[in-house]
Structure formats: structure tokens, C-alpha cells
């Protein structure tokens, strides 16, 4: 098959886990003998092309105002204008069509698309080839893509302007998708609640990791509690710091790995507790040693996380996870089996769950064994095969 994979971001230029999983997917599909063309945005405003791991990658330059890689640097005036221009970009559509025709692609697999606009979905219709959309965030039903308000609370009552934005997106998307893929049922249900994808097939395909499954040798002299992810309030890092500081125990440490808007505020919140250590950004290869050293990983999100890749990665290194009982997280964590669930934004409930692992090493070791058994030995291959099966089914139609 000749496959076109579209993603607004692509390694080595990354802002989150979605682009990492897209690269792994593209690489593994190519390894199975298929021709893969990736279309993504240019980080430097210059279009160029390269071949990597038998995958052709086109970096196109059609985004207005600023490229998606610079979204964290954009000011308050630029952002609403960027979203307005990004609703529809005809130049993007025409450039994508040119590449698809040149590479003789039979199918388009769209992932995160902000910066390429909804016009990329129309390219498939105009060329009469099927379009698959794999959703990693809530961009279609929220301008911020995470269903979080500006005050970092869940958005359950959209404002008028946001409703208009969603209505326009729904109209522009129209019937330009043939199949929706999501790693969680939660996201599929959210789309149906908002009148998206009601007449097309929707399938859940869990994510996969390329990390070798390893039963890490853990130390229990000090209990290592670890957070890996974006340092933003919507990720609940403040809830974790508050819960941790409530526990008067010199034999625990909290490792916080990542970067983000609220990093300095979190550092202030952690003071003067020397048990809290900020490591900054760690690249995807070196991060494995932090999973190995961790006794427990914490996902304290207050937003509707879809299916956090860090949970899969943590399980692959026999590290259990404590996570918010929200979004797609409960589809991965079985309370008391491979980790614990707690009420989002509740530091007291999180403190209680942390104490369960800190004070009971035998239970912690059982959680480790169950975490290891919660992910298949070849999860990335399983994910790839499931996606290819969907390709074949939709092409047969």
C-alpha cells in the first residue's frame, strides 16, 4: 500500500507524545513493506524533504502567522488570529494534493492537524481516496484542544464564541472522514456527545511502545515517585506537589521531568522541600532510566487525558501508575491492580494513594508485577497491525 500520514508535528521537533507515536507508527508500517509518505509542517518556514527509516517526509510551509512549533511563544493577539486562519487554508490543501498525486498515495491517515487546517481532510475527498482520522486531542471540539478553561478548570459549558468555533469546524469537516481511530473509548464518546462522527465507523486501537519490556530492578530504600510530562496546571502537577508535601517522610523523593508554562510556579510551590527535584526536559531515549528507577509514576491530570503514552511506557518497565480518575486514564489503570486511581484535583485523595505504596512494599511489588503484565510484549507491533488491518478493510470498500 501507498500510505500518506499527516501530522502537524513530527520528530525531532516535538511538543508532546502524539508526534512520537506517529513517528513510531509510520516507521513500523514502512518496515512491513508499505510505502509511507509523511506530510508535516516546517519548523523553519522553509519547505524541504528528507527520507528517514524508509519514510519520505515532506515539511511544508503553508501555516499563517507562526508555525505550530512556536505556539508556546505566541502572544495573546497572535493566537486567536492563528486559529481563525487555521480553520481553512486552501494553499495547504493544494500542496497536500500535489504530494499525494506525486507519491501515488491510496489512503490518507490524518493525526493532529492544527497548523495544516481542516482543508487537509478535503484533499482526500477531492482526490477520491479514503481518509482516516486518528484523534490524539480534542481540537475539533475545543480551541485549546484540552477542554480546559483559561482558569485551568474543566469546560462543561462552552462559551458562545467556542460554540461557534465548534459549529464551524463541524461544518467544514462535513463528511470528509471515512473512519475514526482513537486509543480510548472516552474520546469516541466525547465526539458523539458533540455530534461528530455519528455516521461513520469508530474504532479503539490502544497505543504501543517500542521499549523492550523489562522487569526493572527497584530499590526500596527511598521510594521514588516520578512525574513525566508537560509542566502545566491542566496536568495537575500542583496537585501532586501539594499531596507530596503533606507526607512527612524523609525516605521519599519526587522527580519532576518535563517543561512547560507553569514550571517556575511549580518550583516556588515545591520550596523549601529538598525532596522535590526538577530535572527539566529529558529526551525520549534517556527517559527509560527514569522509568526504571521509579517506584511509582503519577499522572495527576485535571484535563481529559486521552490515553497517556507515559502509562504504556511505565508499564513496560514494570512501574505502576497512580492516575486521576478522568478521561481515558481509567481505561488503562485498574485500581489496586496495576496502580491506583484518585479524584482529580484532590491532593488529599492522592496523598492517601501515595501512602498505600509508601507504607506497603509488599503490595508495591505486586503492583509492579501486574503493571508489567498489563502491556503486551510487542505492543507497538499490535498497534501497527491493527492500523494496517483498518487500512485494508477501508480500501476493500
mmCIF file of C-alpha atoms in Angstrom:
data_model
loop_
_atom_site.group_PDB
_atom_site.id
_atom_site.type_symbol
_atom_site.label_atom_id
_atom_site.label_comp_id
_atom_site.label_asym_id
_atom_site.label_seq_id
_atom_site.Cartn_x
_atom_site.Cartn_y
_atom_site.Cartn_z
ATOM 1 C CA UNK A 1 0.000 0.000 0.000
ATOM 2 C CA UNK A 2 0.994 3.630 -0.538
ATOM 3 C CA UNK A 3 0.052 5.497 2.632
ATOM 4 C CA UNK A 4 0.069 9.235 3.342
ATOM 5 C CA UNK A 5 0.345 10.095 7.051
ATOM 6 C CA UNK A 6 -0.386 13.696 8.016
ATOM 7 C CA UNK A 7 0.733 15.171 11.348
ATOM 8 C CA UNK A 8 1.206 18.829 12.223
ATOM 9 C CA UNK A 9 4.315 17.992 14.289
ATOM 10 C CA UNK A 10 6.922 15.298 13.710
ATOM 11 C CA UNK A 11 10.170 14.323 15.478
ATOM 12 C CA UNK A 12 12.738 15.597 16.147
ATOM 13 C CA UNK A 13 10.559 18.696 16.540
ATOM 14 C CA UNK A 14 8.060 17.690 19.210
ATOM 15 C CA UNK A 15 5.780 19.249 21.804
ATOM 16 C CA UNK A 16 4.066 16.112 23.122
ATOM 17 C CA UNK A 17 3.563 12.374 22.917
ATOM 18 C CA UNK A 18 1.311 12.358 19.821
ATOM 19 C CA UNK A 19 4.091 13.125 17.372
ATOM 20 C CA UNK A 20 6.301 10.455 18.952
ATOM 21 C CA UNK A 21 3.652 7.780 18.468
ATOM 22 C CA UNK A 22 3.013 8.972 14.881
ATOM 23 C CA UNK A 23 6.701 8.531 14.024
ATOM 24 C CA UNK A 24 6.752 5.029 15.537
ATOM 25 C CA UNK A 25 3.607 4.143 13.601
ATOM 26 C CA UNK A 26 4.990 5.459 10.305
ATOM 27 C CA UNK A 27 8.333 3.713 10.781
ATOM 28 C CA UNK A 28 6.755 0.366 11.646
ATOM 29 C CA UNK A 29 4.275 0.495 8.753
ATOM 30 C CA UNK A 30 7.230 1.106 6.419
ATOM 31 C CA UNK A 31 9.118 -1.831 7.981
ATOM 32 C CA UNK A 32 6.232 -4.071 6.968
ATOM 33 C CA UNK A 33 6.858 -3.271 3.301
ATOM 34 C CA UNK A 34 4.419 -0.431 2.704
ATOM 35 C CA UNK A 35 5.327 2.909 1.130
ATOM 36 C CA UNK A 36 4.863 5.706 3.673
ATOM 37 C CA UNK A 37 4.826 9.429 2.952
ATOM 38 C CA UNK A 38 4.608 11.821 5.915
ATOM 39 C CA UNK A 39 3.386 15.401 5.478
ATOM 40 C CA UNK A 40 4.090 17.785 8.350
ATOM 41 C CA UNK A 41 4.757 21.483 8.966
ATOM 42 C CA UNK A 42 8.153 23.075 8.544
ATOM 43 C CA UNK A 43 9.762 24.312 11.771
ATOM 44 C CA UNK A 44 11.837 26.954 9.964
ATOM 45 C CA UNK A 45 9.400 28.372 7.367
ATOM 46 C CA UNK A 46 11.252 26.629 4.535
ATOM 47 C CA UNK A 47 9.817 23.655 2.698
ATOM 48 C CA UNK A 48 12.105 20.668 2.417
ATOM 49 C CA UNK A 49 12.029 16.903 2.067
ATOM 50 C CA UNK A 50 14.013 14.050 3.572
ATOM 51 C CA UNK A 51 13.992 10.264 3.771
ATOM 52 C CA UNK A 52 14.342 8.602 7.164
ATOM 53 C CA UNK A 53 13.786 4.943 8.094
ATOM 54 C CA UNK A 54 12.343 4.222 4.613
ATOM 55 C CA UNK A 55 9.824 7.011 5.135
ATOM 56 C CA UNK A 56 9.581 10.101 2.926
ATOM 57 C CA UNK A 57 8.931 13.239 4.977
ATOM 58 C CA UNK A 58 7.662 16.484 3.444
ATOM 59 C CA UNK A 59 7.993 19.592 5.635
ATOM 60 C CA UNK A 60 5.617 22.104 4.070
ATOM 61 C CA UNK A 61 5.341 25.820 4.734
ATOM 62 C CA UNK A 62 1.723 26.981 4.431
ATOM 63 C CA UNK A 63 0.836 27.896 8.041
ATOM 64 C CA UNK A 64 -0.170 31.523 8.647
ATOM 65 C CA UNK A 65 1.320 33.808 11.365
ATOM 66 C CA UNK A 66 3.605 31.235 13.065
ATOM 67 C CA UNK A 67 4.393 27.511 12.688
ATOM 68 C CA UNK A 68 2.868 25.095 15.240
ATOM 69 C CA UNK A 69 6.282 24.540 16.848
ATOM 70 C CA UNK A 70 6.229 28.161 18.042
ATOM 71 C CA UNK A 71 2.788 28.082 19.642
ATOM 72 C CA UNK A 72 4.247 28.293 23.175
ATOM 73 C CA UNK A 73 5.933 31.597 22.220
ATOM 74 C CA UNK A 74 2.906 33.228 20.566
ATOM 75 C CA UNK A 75 1.339 36.269 22.233
ATOM 76 C CA UNK A 76 -2.312 36.780 23.170
ATOM 77 C CA UNK A 77 -3.089 38.696 19.955
ATOM 78 C CA UNK A 78 -1.488 36.161 17.620
ATOM 79 C CA UNK A 79 -3.259 33.064 18.968
ATOM 80 C CA UNK A 80 -6.910 33.910 18.082
ATOM 81 C CA UNK A 81 -5.813 35.115 14.644
ATOM 82 C CA UNK A 82 -3.845 31.906 14.137
ATOM 83 C CA UNK A 83 -6.923 29.797 14.970
ATOM 84 C CA UNK A 84 -9.056 31.883 12.618
ATOM 85 C CA UNK A 85 -6.661 31.459 9.686
ATOM 86 C CA UNK A 86 -6.211 27.802 10.561
ATOM 87 C CA UNK A 87 -9.870 26.933 10.085
ATOM 88 C CA UNK A 88 -9.274 26.638 6.343
ATOM 89 C CA UNK A 89 -6.083 27.009 4.314
ATOM 90 C CA UNK A 90 -6.567 26.335 0.623
ATOM 91 C CA UNK A 91 -2.810 26.525 -0.055
ATOM 92 C CA UNK A 92 -2.300 23.642 2.363
ATOM 93 C CA UNK A 93 -4.953 21.549 0.638
ATOM 94 C CA UNK A 94 -3.473 22.099 -2.805
ATOM 95 C CA UNK A 95 0.083 21.356 -1.647
ATOM 96 C CA UNK A 96 -1.037 18.143 0.065
ATOM 97 C CA UNK A 97 -2.867 17.073 -3.102
ATOM 98 C CA UNK A 98 0.281 17.660 -5.170
ATOM 99 C CA UNK A 99 2.339 15.459 -2.845
ATOM 100 C CA UNK A 100 -0.297 12.707 -2.741
ATOM 101 C CA UNK A 101 -0.501 12.622 -6.531
ATOM 102 C CA UNK A 102 3.292 12.628 -6.860
ATOM 103 C CA UNK A 103 3.664 9.743 -4.361
ATOM 104 C CA UNK A 104 0.610 7.861 -5.713
ATOM 105 C CA UNK A 105 -0.901 7.510 -2.236
ATOM 106 C CA UNK A 106 -4.003 5.339 -1.870
ATOM 107 C CA UNK A 107 -5.093 6.441 1.568
ATOM 108 C CA UNK A 108 -4.678 9.427 3.924
ATOM 109 C CA UNK A 109 -4.193 8.920 7.678
ATOM 110 C CA UNK A 110 -4.574 12.281 9.453
ATOM 111 C CA UNK A 111 -3.386 12.763 13.038
ATOM 112 C CA UNK A 112 -3.069 16.128 14.822
ATOM 113 C CA UNK A 113 -3.787 18.724 12.142
ATOM 114 C CA UNK A 114 -3.671 22.175 13.758
ATOM 115 C CA UNK A 115 -1.428 24.322 11.581
ATOM 116 C CA UNK A 116 -2.497 22.417 8.456
ATOM 117 C CA UNK A 117 -6.182 23.375 8.855
ATOM 118 C CA UNK A 118 -9.320 21.357 8.206
ATOM 119 C CA UNK A 119 -8.642 21.685 4.481
ATOM 120 C CA UNK A 120 -6.312 18.657 4.718
ATOM 121 C CA UNK A 121 -9.396 16.451 5.201
ATOM 122 C CA UNK A 122 -10.909 17.777 1.973
ATOM 123 C CA UNK A 123 -7.823 16.751 -0.024
ATOM 124 C CA UNK A 124 -8.831 13.097 0.184
ATOM 125 C CA UNK A 125 -12.373 13.768 -0.979
ATOM 126 C CA UNK A 126 -11.205 15.796 -3.961
ATOM 127 C CA UNK A 127 -8.813 13.004 -4.965
ATOM 128 C CA UNK A 128 -11.412 10.306 -4.237
ATOM 129 C CA UNK A 129 -9.259 8.379 -1.761
ATOM 130 C CA UNK A 130 -10.293 7.378 1.782
ATOM 131 C CA UNK A 131 -9.442 9.491 4.822
ATOM 132 C CA UNK A 132 -8.793 8.070 8.292
ATOM 133 C CA UNK A 133 -8.630 10.433 11.263
ATOM 134 C CA UNK A 134 -6.751 9.313 14.381
ATOM 135 C CA UNK A 135 -7.599 11.665 17.226
ATOM 136 C CA UNK A 136 -4.999 12.418 19.891
ATOM 137 C CA UNK A 137 -6.624 15.507 21.424
ATOM 138 C CA UNK A 138 -9.889 17.465 21.425
ATOM 139 C CA UNK A 139 -9.010 20.058 18.771
ATOM 140 C CA UNK A 140 -12.312 19.585 16.944
ATOM 141 C CA UNK A 141 -14.405 20.449 19.989
ATOM 142 C CA UNK A 142 -12.128 22.892 21.831
ATOM 143 C CA UNK A 143 -9.874 25.721 20.571
ATOM 144 C CA UNK A 144 -7.422 24.869 23.373
ATOM 145 C CA UNK A 145 -7.608 21.163 22.396
ATOM 146 C CA UNK A 146 -7.903 20.004 26.025
ATOM 147 C CA UNK A 147 -11.416 21.068 27.164
ATOM 148 C CA UNK A 148 -9.846 23.237 29.871
ATOM 149 C CA UNK A 149 -10.833 26.856 30.567
ATOM 150 C CA UNK A 150 -8.349 29.676 30.968
ATOM 151 C CA UNK A 151 -8.592 29.291 34.758
ATOM 152 C CA UNK A 152 -7.490 25.633 34.451
ATOM 153 C CA UNK A 153 -10.867 24.084 35.259
ATOM 154 C CA UNK A 154 -12.776 21.603 33.112
ATOM 155 C CA UNK A 155 -15.002 23.196 30.489
ATOM 156 C CA UNK A 156 -18.509 21.744 30.800
ATOM 157 C CA UNK A 157 -20.363 24.795 29.475
ATOM 158 C CA UNK A 158 -18.801 26.185 26.308
ATOM 159 C CA UNK A 159 -18.978 29.919 25.758
ATOM 160 C CA UNK A 160 -20.812 31.329 22.734
ATOM 161 C CA UNK A 161 -17.603 32.003 20.809
ATOM 162 C CA UNK A 162 -16.387 28.440 21.416
ATOM 163 C CA UNK A 163 -19.729 27.029 20.309
ATOM 164 C CA UNK A 164 -19.442 28.992 17.075
ATOM 165 C CA UNK A 165 -15.920 27.679 16.593
ATOM 166 C CA UNK A 166 -17.094 24.080 17.041
ATOM 167 C CA UNK A 167 -20.071 24.577 14.725
ATOM 168 C CA UNK A 168 -17.782 25.928 12.007
ATOM 169 C CA UNK A 169 -15.383 23.013 12.474
ATOM 170 C CA UNK A 170 -18.252 20.526 12.220
ATOM 171 C CA UNK A 171 -19.495 22.176 9.028
ATOM 172 C CA UNK A 172 -16.040 22.348 7.422
ATOM 173 C CA UNK A 173 -15.222 18.755 8.353
ATOM 174 C CA UNK A 174 -18.562 17.743 6.844
ATOM 175 C CA UNK A 175 -18.376 14.129 5.616
ATOM 176 C CA UNK A 176 -14.665 14.158 4.785
ATOM 177 C CA UNK A 177 -13.726 11.313 7.163
ATOM 178 C CA UNK A 178 -14.311 7.614 6.470
ATOM 179 C CA UNK A 179 -13.040 6.175 9.767
ATOM 180 C CA UNK A 180 -12.199 7.500 13.243
ATOM 181 C CA UNK A 181 -9.435 5.843 15.282
ATOM 182 C CA UNK A 182 -8.911 6.647 18.961
ATOM 183 C CA UNK A 183 -6.816 4.973 21.665
ATOM 184 C CA UNK A 184 -9.681 5.451 24.150
ATOM 185 C CA UNK A 185 -13.422 4.892 24.154
ATOM 186 C CA UNK A 186 -13.728 8.067 26.212
ATOM 187 C CA UNK A 187 -12.699 10.229 23.270
ATOM 188 C CA UNK A 188 -15.065 8.455 20.868
ATOM 189 C CA UNK A 189 -17.928 9.044 23.314
ATOM 190 C CA UNK A 190 -16.979 12.734 23.664
ATOM 191 C CA UNK A 191 -17.155 13.195 19.901
ATOM 192 C CA UNK A 192 -20.565 11.541 19.755
ATOM 193 C CA UNK A 193 -21.780 13.831 22.570
ATOM 194 C CA UNK A 194 -20.786 16.761 20.375
ATOM 195 C CA UNK A 195 -22.401 15.369 17.205
ATOM 196 C CA UNK A 196 -19.208 14.355 15.432
ATOM 197 C CA UNK A 197 -18.638 11.079 13.568
ATOM 198 C CA UNK A 198 -22.137 9.757 14.223
ATOM 199 C CA UNK A 199 -22.492 8.097 10.828
ATOM 200 C CA UNK A 200 -19.049 6.561 10.373
ATOM 201 C CA UNK A 201 -17.192 3.640 11.923
ATOM 202 C CA UNK A 202 -15.170 4.408 15.063
ATOM 203 C CA UNK A 203 -12.570 2.010 16.409
ATOM 204 C CA UNK A 204 -10.429 1.948 19.539
ATOM 205 C CA UNK A 205 -6.780 0.985 18.940
ATOM 206 C CA UNK A 206 -4.559 1.190 22.058
ATOM 207 C CA UNK A 207 -1.129 2.753 21.691
ATOM 208 C CA UNK A 208 2.093 0.791 21.640
ATOM 209 C CA UNK A 209 5.659 1.344 22.819
ATOM 210 C CA UNK A 210 8.934 0.241 21.318
ATOM 211 C CA UNK A 211 10.636 -0.036 24.673
ATOM 212 C CA UNK A 212 11.734 -3.554 25.451
ATOM 213 C CA UNK A 213 9.656 -4.925 28.308
ATOM 214 C CA UNK A 214 11.917 -5.070 31.357
ATOM 215 C CA UNK A 215 11.293 -6.011 34.965
ATOM 216 C CA UNK A 216 13.315 -3.173 36.409
ATOM 217 C CA UNK A 217 15.422 -3.759 39.498
ATOM 218 C CA UNK A 218 13.819 -1.444 42.016
ATOM 219 C CA UNK A 219 15.315 -0.005 45.184
ATOM 220 C CA UNK A 220 13.055 0.488 48.193
ATOM 221 C CA UNK A 221 15.480 2.361 50.461
ATOM 222 C CA UNK A 222 13.878 5.558 49.207
ATOM 223 C CA UNK A 223 10.529 5.450 47.441
ATOM 224 C CA UNK A 224 10.933 7.209 44.110
ATOM 225 C CA UNK A 225 7.749 8.995 42.969
ATOM 226 C CA UNK A 226 8.009 10.347 39.418
ATOM 227 C CA UNK A 227 6.076 12.677 37.130
ATOM 228 C CA UNK A 228 6.868 12.819 33.403
ATOM 229 C CA UNK A 229 5.045 15.275 31.172
ATOM 230 C CA UNK A 230 4.125 18.876 30.470
ATOM 231 C CA UNK A 231 4.545 21.315 33.355
ATOM 232 C CA UNK A 232 1.150 22.979 33.085
ATOM 233 C CA UNK A 233 -1.649 23.372 35.613
ATOM 234 C CA UNK A 234 -4.037 21.406 33.380
ATOM 235 C CA UNK A 235 -1.744 18.421 34.036
ATOM 236 C CA UNK A 236 -2.286 18.773 37.791
ATOM 237 C CA UNK A 237 1.385 18.977 38.773
ATOM 238 C CA UNK A 238 0.465 21.375 41.600
ATOM 239 C CA UNK A 239 -1.916 18.733 42.998
ATOM 240 C CA UNK A 240 0.949 16.232 43.070
ATOM 241 C CA UNK A 241 3.347 18.654 44.782
ATOM 242 C CA UNK A 242 0.722 19.557 47.393
ATOM 243 C CA UNK A 243 -0.043 15.891 48.120
ATOM 244 C CA UNK A 244 3.650 15.002 48.331
ATOM 245 C CA UNK A 245 4.444 17.833 50.767
ATOM 246 C CA UNK A 246 1.724 16.584 53.111
ATOM 247 C CA UNK A 247 3.681 13.365 53.674
ATOM 248 C CA UNK A 248 6.268 13.725 56.444
ATOM 249 C CA UNK A 249 8.741 11.052 55.392
ATOM 250 C CA UNK A 250 12.461 11.645 54.675
ATOM 251 C CA UNK A 251 12.703 8.426 52.649
ATOM 252 C CA UNK A 252 10.647 9.557 49.657
ATOM 253 C CA UNK A 253 11.611 11.718 46.681
ATOM 254 C CA UNK A 254 9.594 13.337 43.916
ATOM 255 C CA UNK A 255 11.227 13.575 40.492
ATOM 256 C CA UNK A 256 9.524 16.004 38.105
ATOM 257 C CA UNK A 257 10.551 15.661 34.461
ATOM 258 C CA UNK A 258 9.414 17.987 31.700
ATOM 259 C CA UNK A 259 8.962 21.628 30.839
ATOM 260 C CA UNK A 260 6.036 23.999 30.399
ATOM 261 C CA UNK A 261 4.356 27.323 31.052
ATOM 262 C CA UNK A 262 3.987 26.873 34.819
ATOM 263 C CA UNK A 263 7.405 25.415 35.642
ATOM 264 C CA UNK A 264 8.609 28.364 37.731
ATOM 265 C CA UNK A 265 5.359 28.498 39.697
ATOM 266 C CA UNK A 266 5.670 24.775 40.466
ATOM 267 C CA UNK A 267 9.251 25.280 41.642
ATOM 268 C CA UNK A 268 8.066 28.010 44.001
ATOM 269 C CA UNK A 269 5.277 25.740 45.268
ATOM 270 C CA UNK A 270 7.774 22.956 45.973
ATOM 271 C CA UNK A 271 10.031 25.128 48.120
ATOM 272 C CA UNK A 272 11.574 24.614 50.607
ATOM 273 C CA UNK A 273 11.146 20.837 50.237
ATOM 274 C CA UNK A 274 14.516 19.485 49.051
ATOM 275 C CA UNK A 275 12.899 16.086 48.334
ATOM 276 C CA UNK A 276 11.319 17.562 45.180
ATOM 277 C CA UNK A 277 13.742 17.534 42.237
ATOM 278 C CA UNK A 278 13.100 19.187 38.851
ATOM 279 C CA UNK A 279 15.052 17.608 36.002
ATOM 280 C CA UNK A 280 13.829 19.658 33.025
ATOM 281 C CA UNK A 281 13.360 18.028 29.618
ATOM 282 C CA UNK A 282 14.790 14.519 29.125
ATOM 283 C CA UNK A 283 14.933 13.085 25.608
ATOM 284 C CA UNK A 284 12.922 10.005 24.726
ATOM 285 C CA UNK A 285 15.889 7.620 24.743
ATOM 286 C CA UNK A 286 17.300 8.661 28.111
ATOM 287 C CA UNK A 287 13.891 8.715 29.785
ATOM 288 C CA UNK A 288 13.926 4.913 30.160
ATOM 289 C CA UNK A 289 16.327 5.068 33.115
ATOM 290 C CA UNK A 290 13.848 7.283 34.973
ATOM 291 C CA UNK A 291 11.060 4.740 34.444
ATOM 292 C CA UNK A 292 13.430 2.031 35.679
ATOM 293 C CA UNK A 293 14.321 3.976 38.831
ATOM 294 C CA UNK A 294 10.739 4.979 39.659
ATOM 295 C CA UNK A 295 8.723 3.025 42.194
ATOM 296 C CA UNK A 296 5.534 4.752 41.117
ATOM 297 C CA UNK A 297 4.595 7.101 38.275
ATOM 298 C CA UNK A 298 1.895 9.700 38.896
ATOM 299 C CA UNK A 299 -0.484 11.155 36.260
ATOM 300 C CA UNK A 300 -2.357 13.878 38.223
ATOM 301 C CA UNK A 301 -4.201 15.420 35.242
ATOM 302 C CA UNK A 302 -7.208 17.654 35.725
ATOM 303 C CA UNK A 303 -7.871 17.604 31.961
ATOM 304 C CA UNK A 304 -9.391 14.744 29.978
ATOM 305 C CA UNK A 305 -6.211 12.933 29.001
ATOM 306 C CA UNK A 306 -6.973 10.668 26.066
ATOM 307 C CA UNK A 307 -4.603 7.728 26.574
ATOM 308 C CA UNK A 308 -1.284 8.940 28.031
ATOM 309 C CA UNK A 309 1.718 7.319 26.362
ATOM 310 C CA UNK A 310 3.661 7.585 29.629
ATOM 311 C CA UNK A 311 1.349 4.991 31.206
ATOM 312 C CA UNK A 312 2.162 2.454 28.493
ATOM 313 C CA UNK A 313 5.872 3.249 28.798
ATOM 314 C CA UNK A 314 5.764 2.995 32.578
ATOM 315 C CA UNK A 315 4.080 -0.414 32.495
ATOM 316 C CA UNK A 316 6.712 -1.657 30.044
ATOM 317 C CA UNK A 317 9.340 -1.022 32.735
ATOM 318 C CA UNK A 318 7.257 -2.716 35.485
ATOM 319 C CA UNK A 319 6.400 0.633 37.110
ATOM 320 C CA UNK A 320 2.822 1.003 38.403
ATOM 321 C CA UNK A 321 0.887 4.250 37.957
ATOM 322 C CA UNK A 322 -1.310 6.401 40.164
ATOM 323 C CA UNK A 323 -3.619 8.470 37.959
ATOM 324 C CA UNK A 324 -6.598 10.805 38.030
ATOM 325 C CA UNK A 325 -9.920 9.059 37.577
ATOM 326 C CA UNK A 326 -10.695 11.106 34.489
ATOM 327 C CA UNK A 327 -10.736 10.874 30.688
ATOM 328 C CA UNK A 328 -9.143 7.763 29.209
ATOM 329 C CA UNK A 329 -6.861 7.125 32.198
ATOM 330 C CA UNK A 330 -9.229 4.623 33.912
ATOM 331 C CA UNK A 331 -9.195 2.526 30.719
ATOM 332 C CA UNK A 332 -5.519 1.784 31.441
ATOM 333 C CA UNK A 333 -5.234 1.788 35.240
ATOM 334 C CA UNK A 334 -7.125 -0.868 37.194
ATOM 335 C CA UNK A 335 -7.462 0.454 40.722
ATOM 336 C CA UNK A 336 -5.490 -1.723 43.129
ATOM 337 C CA UNK A 337 -4.156 -3.964 40.324
ATOM 338 C CA UNK A 338 -1.520 -2.066 38.325
ATOM 339 C CA UNK A 339 -1.810 1.212 40.220
ATOM 340 C CA UNK A 340 -4.420 3.399 41.874
ATOM 341 C CA UNK A 341 -6.995 5.960 40.766
ATOM 342 C CA UNK A 342 -7.741 9.139 42.701
ATOM 343 C CA UNK A 343 -10.191 12.015 42.400
ATOM 344 C CA UNK A 344 -8.785 14.668 40.051
ATOM 345 C CA UNK A 345 -7.693 17.906 41.795
ATOM 346 C CA UNK A 346 -7.935 16.260 45.226
ATOM 347 C CA UNK A 347 -4.476 16.315 46.882
ATOM 348 C CA UNK A 348 -5.810 14.568 49.984
ATOM 349 C CA UNK A 349 -7.055 11.586 47.985
ATOM 350 C CA UNK A 350 -3.750 11.490 46.075
ATOM 351 C CA UNK A 351 -1.833 11.617 49.368
ATOM 352 C CA UNK A 352 -3.788 8.586 50.607
ATOM 353 C CA UNK A 353 -2.982 6.637 47.439
ATOM 354 C CA UNK A 354 0.708 7.555 47.702
ATOM 355 C CA UNK A 355 0.777 6.330 51.298
ATOM 356 C CA UNK A 356 -0.590 2.964 50.147
ATOM 357 C CA UNK A 357 2.584 2.332 48.157
ATOM 358 C CA UNK A 358 4.981 4.095 50.517
ATOM 359 C CA UNK A 359 3.838 2.098 53.563
ATOM 360 C CA UNK A 360 3.334 -1.304 51.947
ATOM 361 C CA UNK A 361 6.352 -2.537 49.991
ATOM 362 C CA UNK A 362 4.837 -5.999 49.507
ATOM 363 C CA UNK A 363 1.763 -4.511 47.842
ATOM 364 C CA UNK A 364 4.003 -2.279 45.747
ATOM 365 C CA UNK A 365 5.850 -5.330 44.415
ATOM 366 C CA UNK A 366 2.530 -6.943 43.434
ATOM 367 C CA UNK A 367 1.542 -3.742 41.598
ATOM 368 C CA UNK A 368 4.877 -3.848 39.752
ATOM 369 C CA UNK A 369 4.272 -7.401 38.545
ATOM 370 C CA UNK A 370 0.750 -6.538 37.404
ATOM 371 C CA UNK A 371 1.942 -3.370 35.654
ATOM 372 C CA UNK A 372 4.483 -5.441 33.716
ATOM 373 C CA UNK A 373 1.735 -7.865 32.662
ATOM 374 C CA UNK A 374 -0.598 -5.006 31.614
ATOM 375 C CA UNK A 375 1.158 -4.446 28.298
ATOM 376 C CA UNK A 376 1.886 -6.940 25.545
ATOM 377 C CA UNK A 377 5.454 -7.913 24.668
ATOM 378 C CA UNK A 378 5.050 -6.426 21.185
ATOM 379 C CA UNK A 379 2.544 -3.649 21.786
ATOM 380 C CA UNK A 380 3.919 -1.438 19.002
ATOM 381 C CA UNK A 381 3.552 -4.312 16.542
ATOM 382 C CA UNK A 382 -0.004 -4.952 17.773
ATOM 383 C CA UNK A 383 -0.889 -1.305 17.252
ATOM 384 C CA UNK A 384 0.678 -1.271 13.776
ATOM 385 C CA UNK A 385 -1.065 -4.490 12.687
ATOM 386 C CA UNK A 386 -4.430 -3.206 13.902
ATOM 387 C CA UNK A 387 -3.989 0.015 11.941
ATOM 388 C CA UNK A 388 -2.927 -1.840 8.780
ATOM 389 C CA UNK A 389 -5.985 -4.083 9.129
ATOM 390 C CA UNK A 390 -8.176 -0.982 9.165
ATOM 391 C CA UNK A 391 -6.374 0.322 6.068
ATOM 392 C CA UNK A 392 -7.058 -2.934 4.218
ATOM 393 C CA UNK A 393 -10.711 -3.003 5.240
ATOM 394 C CA UNK A 394 -11.373 0.559 4.138
ATOM 395 C CA UNK A 395 -9.557 0.067 0.815
ATOM 396 C CA UNK A 396 -11.619 -3.075 0.127
ATOM 397 C CA UNK A 397 -14.753 -0.967 0.462
#
